[in-house]
mmCIF file of N, CA and C in Angstrom:
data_model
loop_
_atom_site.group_PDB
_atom_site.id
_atom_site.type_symbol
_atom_site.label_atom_id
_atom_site.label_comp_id
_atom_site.label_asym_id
_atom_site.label_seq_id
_atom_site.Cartn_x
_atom_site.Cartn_y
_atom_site.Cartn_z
ATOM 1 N N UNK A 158 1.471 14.079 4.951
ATOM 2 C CA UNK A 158 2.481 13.927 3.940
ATOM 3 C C UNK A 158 3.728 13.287 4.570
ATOM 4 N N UNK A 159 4.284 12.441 3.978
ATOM 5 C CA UNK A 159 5.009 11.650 4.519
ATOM 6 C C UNK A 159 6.393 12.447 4.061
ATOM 7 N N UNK A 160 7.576 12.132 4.777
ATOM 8 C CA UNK A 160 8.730 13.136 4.722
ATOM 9 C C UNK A 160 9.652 12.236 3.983
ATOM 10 N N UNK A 161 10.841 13.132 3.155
ATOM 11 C CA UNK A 161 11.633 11.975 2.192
ATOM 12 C C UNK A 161 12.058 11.160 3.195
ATOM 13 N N UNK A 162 12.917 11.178 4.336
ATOM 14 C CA UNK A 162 13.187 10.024 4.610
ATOM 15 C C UNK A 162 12.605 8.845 4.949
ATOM 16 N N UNK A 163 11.092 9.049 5.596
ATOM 17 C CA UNK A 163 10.200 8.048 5.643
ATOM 18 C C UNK A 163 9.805 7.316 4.397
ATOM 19 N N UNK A 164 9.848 8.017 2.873
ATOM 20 C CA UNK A 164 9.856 7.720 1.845
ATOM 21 C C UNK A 164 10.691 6.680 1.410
ATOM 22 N N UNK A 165 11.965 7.357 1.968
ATOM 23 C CA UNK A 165 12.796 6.455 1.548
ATOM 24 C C UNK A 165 13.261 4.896 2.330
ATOM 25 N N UNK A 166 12.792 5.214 3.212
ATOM 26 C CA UNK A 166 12.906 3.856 4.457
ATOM 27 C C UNK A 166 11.463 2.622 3.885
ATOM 28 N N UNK A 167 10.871 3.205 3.416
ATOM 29 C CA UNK A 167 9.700 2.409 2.802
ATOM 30 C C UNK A 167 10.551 1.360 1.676
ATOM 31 N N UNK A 168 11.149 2.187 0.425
ATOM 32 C CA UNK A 168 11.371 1.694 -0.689
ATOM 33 C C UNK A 168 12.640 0.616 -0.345
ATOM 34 N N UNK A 169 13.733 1.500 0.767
ATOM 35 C CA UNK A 169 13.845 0.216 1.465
ATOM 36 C C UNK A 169 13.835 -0.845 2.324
ATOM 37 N N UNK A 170 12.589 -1.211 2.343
ATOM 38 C CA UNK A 170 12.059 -2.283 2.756
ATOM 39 C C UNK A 170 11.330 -2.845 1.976
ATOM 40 N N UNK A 171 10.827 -2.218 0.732
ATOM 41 C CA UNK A 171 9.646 -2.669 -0.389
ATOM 42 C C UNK A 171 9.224 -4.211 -0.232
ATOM 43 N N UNK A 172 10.423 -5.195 -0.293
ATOM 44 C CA UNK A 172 10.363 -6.594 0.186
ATOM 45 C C UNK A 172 10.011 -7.629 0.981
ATOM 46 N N UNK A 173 9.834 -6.443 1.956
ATOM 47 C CA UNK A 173 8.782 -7.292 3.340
ATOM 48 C C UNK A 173 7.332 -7.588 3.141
ATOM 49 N N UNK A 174 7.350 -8.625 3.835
ATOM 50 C CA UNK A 174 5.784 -8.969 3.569
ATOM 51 C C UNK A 174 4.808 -7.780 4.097
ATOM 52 N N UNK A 175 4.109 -7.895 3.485
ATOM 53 C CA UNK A 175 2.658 -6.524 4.248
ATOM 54 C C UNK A 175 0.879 -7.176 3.974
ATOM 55 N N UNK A 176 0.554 -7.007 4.762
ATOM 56 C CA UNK A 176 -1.191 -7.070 4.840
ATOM 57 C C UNK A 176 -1.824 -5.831 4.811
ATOM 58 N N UNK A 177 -2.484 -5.659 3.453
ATOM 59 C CA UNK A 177 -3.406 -5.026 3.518
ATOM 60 C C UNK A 177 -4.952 -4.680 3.827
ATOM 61 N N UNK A 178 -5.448 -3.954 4.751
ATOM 62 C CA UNK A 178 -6.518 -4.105 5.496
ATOM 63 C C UNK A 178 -7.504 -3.004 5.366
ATOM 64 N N UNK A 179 -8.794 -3.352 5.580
ATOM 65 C CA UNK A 179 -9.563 -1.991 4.953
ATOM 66 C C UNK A 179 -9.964 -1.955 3.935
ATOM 67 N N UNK A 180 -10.066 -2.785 2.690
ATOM 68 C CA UNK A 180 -10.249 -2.285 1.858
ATOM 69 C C UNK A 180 -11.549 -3.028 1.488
ATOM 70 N N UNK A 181 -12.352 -1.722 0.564
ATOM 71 C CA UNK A 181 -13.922 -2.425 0.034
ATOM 72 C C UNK A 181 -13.936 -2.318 -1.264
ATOM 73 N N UNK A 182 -14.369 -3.299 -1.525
ATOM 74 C CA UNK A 182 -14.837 -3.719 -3.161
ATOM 75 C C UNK A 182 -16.271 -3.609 -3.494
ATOM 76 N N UNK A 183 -16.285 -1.942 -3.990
ATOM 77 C CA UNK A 183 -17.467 -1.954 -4.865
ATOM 78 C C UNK A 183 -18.103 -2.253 -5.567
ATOM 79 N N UNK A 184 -17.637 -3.077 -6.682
ATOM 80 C CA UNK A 184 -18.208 -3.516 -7.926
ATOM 81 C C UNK A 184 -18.803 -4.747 -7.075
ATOM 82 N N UNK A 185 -18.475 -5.493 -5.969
ATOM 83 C CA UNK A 185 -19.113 -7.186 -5.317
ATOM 84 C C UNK A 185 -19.811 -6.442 -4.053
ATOM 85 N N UNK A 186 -19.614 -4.783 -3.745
ATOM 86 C CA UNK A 186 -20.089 -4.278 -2.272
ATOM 87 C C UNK A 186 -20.299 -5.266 -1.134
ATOM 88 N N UNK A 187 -18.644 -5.916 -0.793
ATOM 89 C CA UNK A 187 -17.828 -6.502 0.278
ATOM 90 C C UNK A 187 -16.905 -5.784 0.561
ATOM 91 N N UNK A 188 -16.195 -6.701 2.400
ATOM 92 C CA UNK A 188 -14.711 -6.087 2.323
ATOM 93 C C UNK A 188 -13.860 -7.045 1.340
ATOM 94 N N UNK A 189 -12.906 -6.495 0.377
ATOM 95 C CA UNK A 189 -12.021 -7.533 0.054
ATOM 96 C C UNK A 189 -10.934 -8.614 0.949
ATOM 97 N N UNK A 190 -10.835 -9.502 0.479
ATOM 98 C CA UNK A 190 -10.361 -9.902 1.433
ATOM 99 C C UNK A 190 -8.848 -10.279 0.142
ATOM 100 N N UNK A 191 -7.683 -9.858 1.110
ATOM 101 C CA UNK A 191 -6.558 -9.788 0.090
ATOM 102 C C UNK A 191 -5.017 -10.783 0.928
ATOM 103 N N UNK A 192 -4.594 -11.115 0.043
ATOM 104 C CA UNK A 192 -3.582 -12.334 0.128
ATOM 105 C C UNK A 192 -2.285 -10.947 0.738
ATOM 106 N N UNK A 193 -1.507 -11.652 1.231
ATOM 107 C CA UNK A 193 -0.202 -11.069 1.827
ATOM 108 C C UNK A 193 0.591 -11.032 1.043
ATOM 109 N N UNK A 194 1.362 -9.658 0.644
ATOM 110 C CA UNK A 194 2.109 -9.681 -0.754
ATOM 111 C C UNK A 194 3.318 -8.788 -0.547
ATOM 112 N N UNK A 195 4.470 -8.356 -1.180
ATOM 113 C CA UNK A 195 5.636 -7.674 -1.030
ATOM 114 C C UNK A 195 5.115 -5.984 -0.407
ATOM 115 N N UNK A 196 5.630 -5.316 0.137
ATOM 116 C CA UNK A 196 5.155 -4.165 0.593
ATOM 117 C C UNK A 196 4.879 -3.297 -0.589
ATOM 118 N N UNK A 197 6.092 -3.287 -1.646
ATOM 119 C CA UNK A 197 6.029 -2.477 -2.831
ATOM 120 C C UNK A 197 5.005 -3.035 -3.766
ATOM 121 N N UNK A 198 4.589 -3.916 -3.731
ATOM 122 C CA UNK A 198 3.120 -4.326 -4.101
ATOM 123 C C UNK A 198 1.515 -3.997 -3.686
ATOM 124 N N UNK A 199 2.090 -4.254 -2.746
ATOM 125 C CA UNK A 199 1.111 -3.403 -1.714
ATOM 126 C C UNK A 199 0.674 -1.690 -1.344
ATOM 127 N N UNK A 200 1.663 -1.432 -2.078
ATOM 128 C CA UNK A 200 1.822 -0.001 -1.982
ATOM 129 C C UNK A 200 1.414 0.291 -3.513
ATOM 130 N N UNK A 201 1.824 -0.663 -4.393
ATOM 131 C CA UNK A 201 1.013 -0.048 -5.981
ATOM 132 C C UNK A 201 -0.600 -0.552 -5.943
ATOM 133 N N UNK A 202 -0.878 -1.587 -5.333
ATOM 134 C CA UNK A 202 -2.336 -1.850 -5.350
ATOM 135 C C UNK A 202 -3.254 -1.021 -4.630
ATOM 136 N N UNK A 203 -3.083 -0.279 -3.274
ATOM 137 C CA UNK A 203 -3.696 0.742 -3.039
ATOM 138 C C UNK A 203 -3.409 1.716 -3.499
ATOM 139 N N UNK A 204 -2.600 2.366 -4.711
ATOM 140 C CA UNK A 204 -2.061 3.307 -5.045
ATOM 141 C C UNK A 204 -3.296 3.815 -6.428
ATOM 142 N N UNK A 205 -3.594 1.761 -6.749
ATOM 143 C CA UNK A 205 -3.744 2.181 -8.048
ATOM 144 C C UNK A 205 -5.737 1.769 -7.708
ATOM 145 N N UNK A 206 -5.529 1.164 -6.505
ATOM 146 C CA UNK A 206 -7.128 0.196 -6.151
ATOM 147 C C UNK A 206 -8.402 1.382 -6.597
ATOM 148 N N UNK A 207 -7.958 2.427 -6.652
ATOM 149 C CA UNK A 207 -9.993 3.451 -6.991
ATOM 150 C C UNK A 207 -10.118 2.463 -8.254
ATOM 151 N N UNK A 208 -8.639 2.732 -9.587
ATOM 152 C CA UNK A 208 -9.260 2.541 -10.746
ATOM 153 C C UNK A 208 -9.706 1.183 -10.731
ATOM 154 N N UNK A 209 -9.120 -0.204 -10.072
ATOM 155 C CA UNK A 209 -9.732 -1.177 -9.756
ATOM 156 C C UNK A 209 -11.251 -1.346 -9.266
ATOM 157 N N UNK A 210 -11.791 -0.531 -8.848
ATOM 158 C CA UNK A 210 -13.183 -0.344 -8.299
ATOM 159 C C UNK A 210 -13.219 -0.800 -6.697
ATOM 160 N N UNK A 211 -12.008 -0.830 -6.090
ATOM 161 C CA UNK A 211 -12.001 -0.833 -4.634
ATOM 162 C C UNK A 211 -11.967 0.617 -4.114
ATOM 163 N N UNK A 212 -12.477 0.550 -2.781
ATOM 164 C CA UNK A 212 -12.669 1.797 -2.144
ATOM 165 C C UNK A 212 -11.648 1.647 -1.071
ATOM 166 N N UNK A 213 -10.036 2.336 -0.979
ATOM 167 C CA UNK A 213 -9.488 2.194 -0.146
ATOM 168 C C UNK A 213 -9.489 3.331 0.729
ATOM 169 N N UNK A 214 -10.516 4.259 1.171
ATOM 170 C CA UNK A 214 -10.552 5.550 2.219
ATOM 171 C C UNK A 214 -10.309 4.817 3.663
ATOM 172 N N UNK A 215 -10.411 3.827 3.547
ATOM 173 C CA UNK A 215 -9.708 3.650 5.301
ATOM 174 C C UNK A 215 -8.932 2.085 5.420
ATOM 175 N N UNK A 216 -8.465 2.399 4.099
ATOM 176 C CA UNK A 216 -7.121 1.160 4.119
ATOM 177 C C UNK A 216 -5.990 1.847 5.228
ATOM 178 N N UNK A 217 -5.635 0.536 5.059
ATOM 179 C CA UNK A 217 -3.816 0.386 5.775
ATOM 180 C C UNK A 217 -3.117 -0.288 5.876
ATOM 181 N N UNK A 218 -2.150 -0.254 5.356
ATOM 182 C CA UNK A 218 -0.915 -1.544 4.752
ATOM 183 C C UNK A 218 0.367 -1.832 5.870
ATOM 184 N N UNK A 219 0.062 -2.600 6.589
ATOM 185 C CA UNK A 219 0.890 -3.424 8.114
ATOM 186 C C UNK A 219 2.316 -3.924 7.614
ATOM 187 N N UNK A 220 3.049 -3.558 8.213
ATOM 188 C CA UNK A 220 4.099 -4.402 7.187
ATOM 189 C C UNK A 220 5.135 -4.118 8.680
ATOM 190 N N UNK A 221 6.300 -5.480 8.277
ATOM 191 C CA UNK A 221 7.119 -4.728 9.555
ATOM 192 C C UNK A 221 7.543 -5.211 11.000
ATOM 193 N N UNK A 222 7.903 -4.976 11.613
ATOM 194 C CA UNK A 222 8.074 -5.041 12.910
ATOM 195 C C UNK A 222 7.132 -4.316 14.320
ATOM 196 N N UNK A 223 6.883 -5.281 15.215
ATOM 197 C CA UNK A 223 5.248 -3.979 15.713
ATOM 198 C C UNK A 223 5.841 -2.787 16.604
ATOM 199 N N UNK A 224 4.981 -2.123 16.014
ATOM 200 C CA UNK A 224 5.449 -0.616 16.499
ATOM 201 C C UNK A 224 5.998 0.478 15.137
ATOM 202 N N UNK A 225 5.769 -0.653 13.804
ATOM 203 C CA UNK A 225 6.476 0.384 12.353
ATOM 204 C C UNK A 225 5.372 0.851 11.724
ATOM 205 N N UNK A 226 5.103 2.213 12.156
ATOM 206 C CA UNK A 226 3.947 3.066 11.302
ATOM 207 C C UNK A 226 3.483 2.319 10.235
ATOM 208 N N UNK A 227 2.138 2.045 10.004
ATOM 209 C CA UNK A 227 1.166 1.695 8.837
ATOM 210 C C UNK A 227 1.263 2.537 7.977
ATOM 211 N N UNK A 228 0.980 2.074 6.575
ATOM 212 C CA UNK A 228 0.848 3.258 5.689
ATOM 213 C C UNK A 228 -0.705 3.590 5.089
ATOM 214 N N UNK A 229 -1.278 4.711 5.149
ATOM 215 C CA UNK A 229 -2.401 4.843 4.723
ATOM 216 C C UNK A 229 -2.287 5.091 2.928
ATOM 217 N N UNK A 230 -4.011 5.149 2.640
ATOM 218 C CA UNK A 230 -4.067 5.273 0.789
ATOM 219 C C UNK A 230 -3.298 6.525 0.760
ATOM 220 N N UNK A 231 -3.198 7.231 1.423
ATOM 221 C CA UNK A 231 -2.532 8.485 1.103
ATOM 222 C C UNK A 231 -1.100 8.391 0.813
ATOM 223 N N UNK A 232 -0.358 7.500 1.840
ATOM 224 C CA UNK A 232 0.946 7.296 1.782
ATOM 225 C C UNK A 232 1.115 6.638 0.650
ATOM 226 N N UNK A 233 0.702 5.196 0.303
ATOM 227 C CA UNK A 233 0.793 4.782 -0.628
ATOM 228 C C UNK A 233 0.601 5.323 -2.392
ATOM 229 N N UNK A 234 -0.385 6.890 -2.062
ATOM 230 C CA UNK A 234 -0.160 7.210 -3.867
ATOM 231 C C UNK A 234 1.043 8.691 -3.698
ATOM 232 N N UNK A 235 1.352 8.336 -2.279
ATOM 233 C CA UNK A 235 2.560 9.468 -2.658
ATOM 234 C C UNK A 235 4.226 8.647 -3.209
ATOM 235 N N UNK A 236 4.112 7.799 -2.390
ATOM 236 C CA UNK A 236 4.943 6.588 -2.762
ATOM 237 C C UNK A 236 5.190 5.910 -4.250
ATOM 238 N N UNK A 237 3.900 5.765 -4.601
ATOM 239 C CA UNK A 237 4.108 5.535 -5.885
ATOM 240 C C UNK A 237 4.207 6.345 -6.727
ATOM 241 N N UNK A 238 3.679 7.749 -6.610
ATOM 242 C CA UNK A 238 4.232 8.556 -7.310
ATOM 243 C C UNK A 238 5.871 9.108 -7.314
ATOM 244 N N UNK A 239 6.278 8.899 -6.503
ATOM 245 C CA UNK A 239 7.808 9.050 -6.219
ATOM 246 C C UNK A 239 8.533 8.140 -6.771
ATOM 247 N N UNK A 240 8.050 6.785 -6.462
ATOM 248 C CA UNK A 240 8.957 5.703 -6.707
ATOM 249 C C UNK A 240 8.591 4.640 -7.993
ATOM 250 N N UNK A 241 6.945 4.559 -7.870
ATOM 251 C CA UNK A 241 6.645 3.534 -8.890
ATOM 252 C C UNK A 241 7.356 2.155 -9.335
ATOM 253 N N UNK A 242 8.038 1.949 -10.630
ATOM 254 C CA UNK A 242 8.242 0.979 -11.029
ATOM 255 C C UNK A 242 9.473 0.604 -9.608
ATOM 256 N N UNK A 243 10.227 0.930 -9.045
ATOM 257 C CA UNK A 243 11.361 1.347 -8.597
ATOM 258 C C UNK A 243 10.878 0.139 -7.010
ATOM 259 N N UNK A 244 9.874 0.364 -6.926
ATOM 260 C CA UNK A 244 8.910 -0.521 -5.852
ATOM 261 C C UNK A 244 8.691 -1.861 -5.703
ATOM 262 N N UNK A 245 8.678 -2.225 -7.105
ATOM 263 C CA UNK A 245 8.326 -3.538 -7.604
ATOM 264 C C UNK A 245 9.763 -4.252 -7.786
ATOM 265 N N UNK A 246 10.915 -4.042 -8.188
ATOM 266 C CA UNK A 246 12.298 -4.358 -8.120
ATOM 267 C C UNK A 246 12.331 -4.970 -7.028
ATOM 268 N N UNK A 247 12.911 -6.259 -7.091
ATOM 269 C CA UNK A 247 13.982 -7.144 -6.235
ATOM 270 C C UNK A 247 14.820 -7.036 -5.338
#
């Protein structure tokens, strides 16, 4: 479980680019292979990817400077549950 302030150091940064990695697409049973997108994007697409029919159990969303903790599917649906639309903002 990620702690509020790590929470909150996420949302701000939402804007940085992030790669998401790990993730499988069931409905084509491949890995997906996914374009580089805002972090807070990145954080609603694994948040929301089961109902998509991706399997993200050993995703992880890179974003950052090296050495800045990854976020796992876990982080990401706590995140969006906290923050949601709030993620996607400018």
């Amino acid at each position: 479980m990620m702690t509020e302030e790590a929470l909150a150091a996420v949302l701000a940064v939402r804007n940085k680019e992030a790669q998401i990695l790990s993730v499988f697409d069931s409905t084509n049973k491949t890995d997906a292979t996914l374009d580089v997108r805002r972090l807070g994007e990145a954080v609603q697409f694994v948040a929301n990817a089961p109902i998509l029919g991706y399997d993200v159990r050993a995703a992880i969303v890179v974003y950052g400077d090296l050495g800045t903790p990854t976020l796992r599917a876990r982080d990401c649906e706590q995140l969006w549950a906290k923050y949601g639309e709030a993620l996607l903002a400018c």
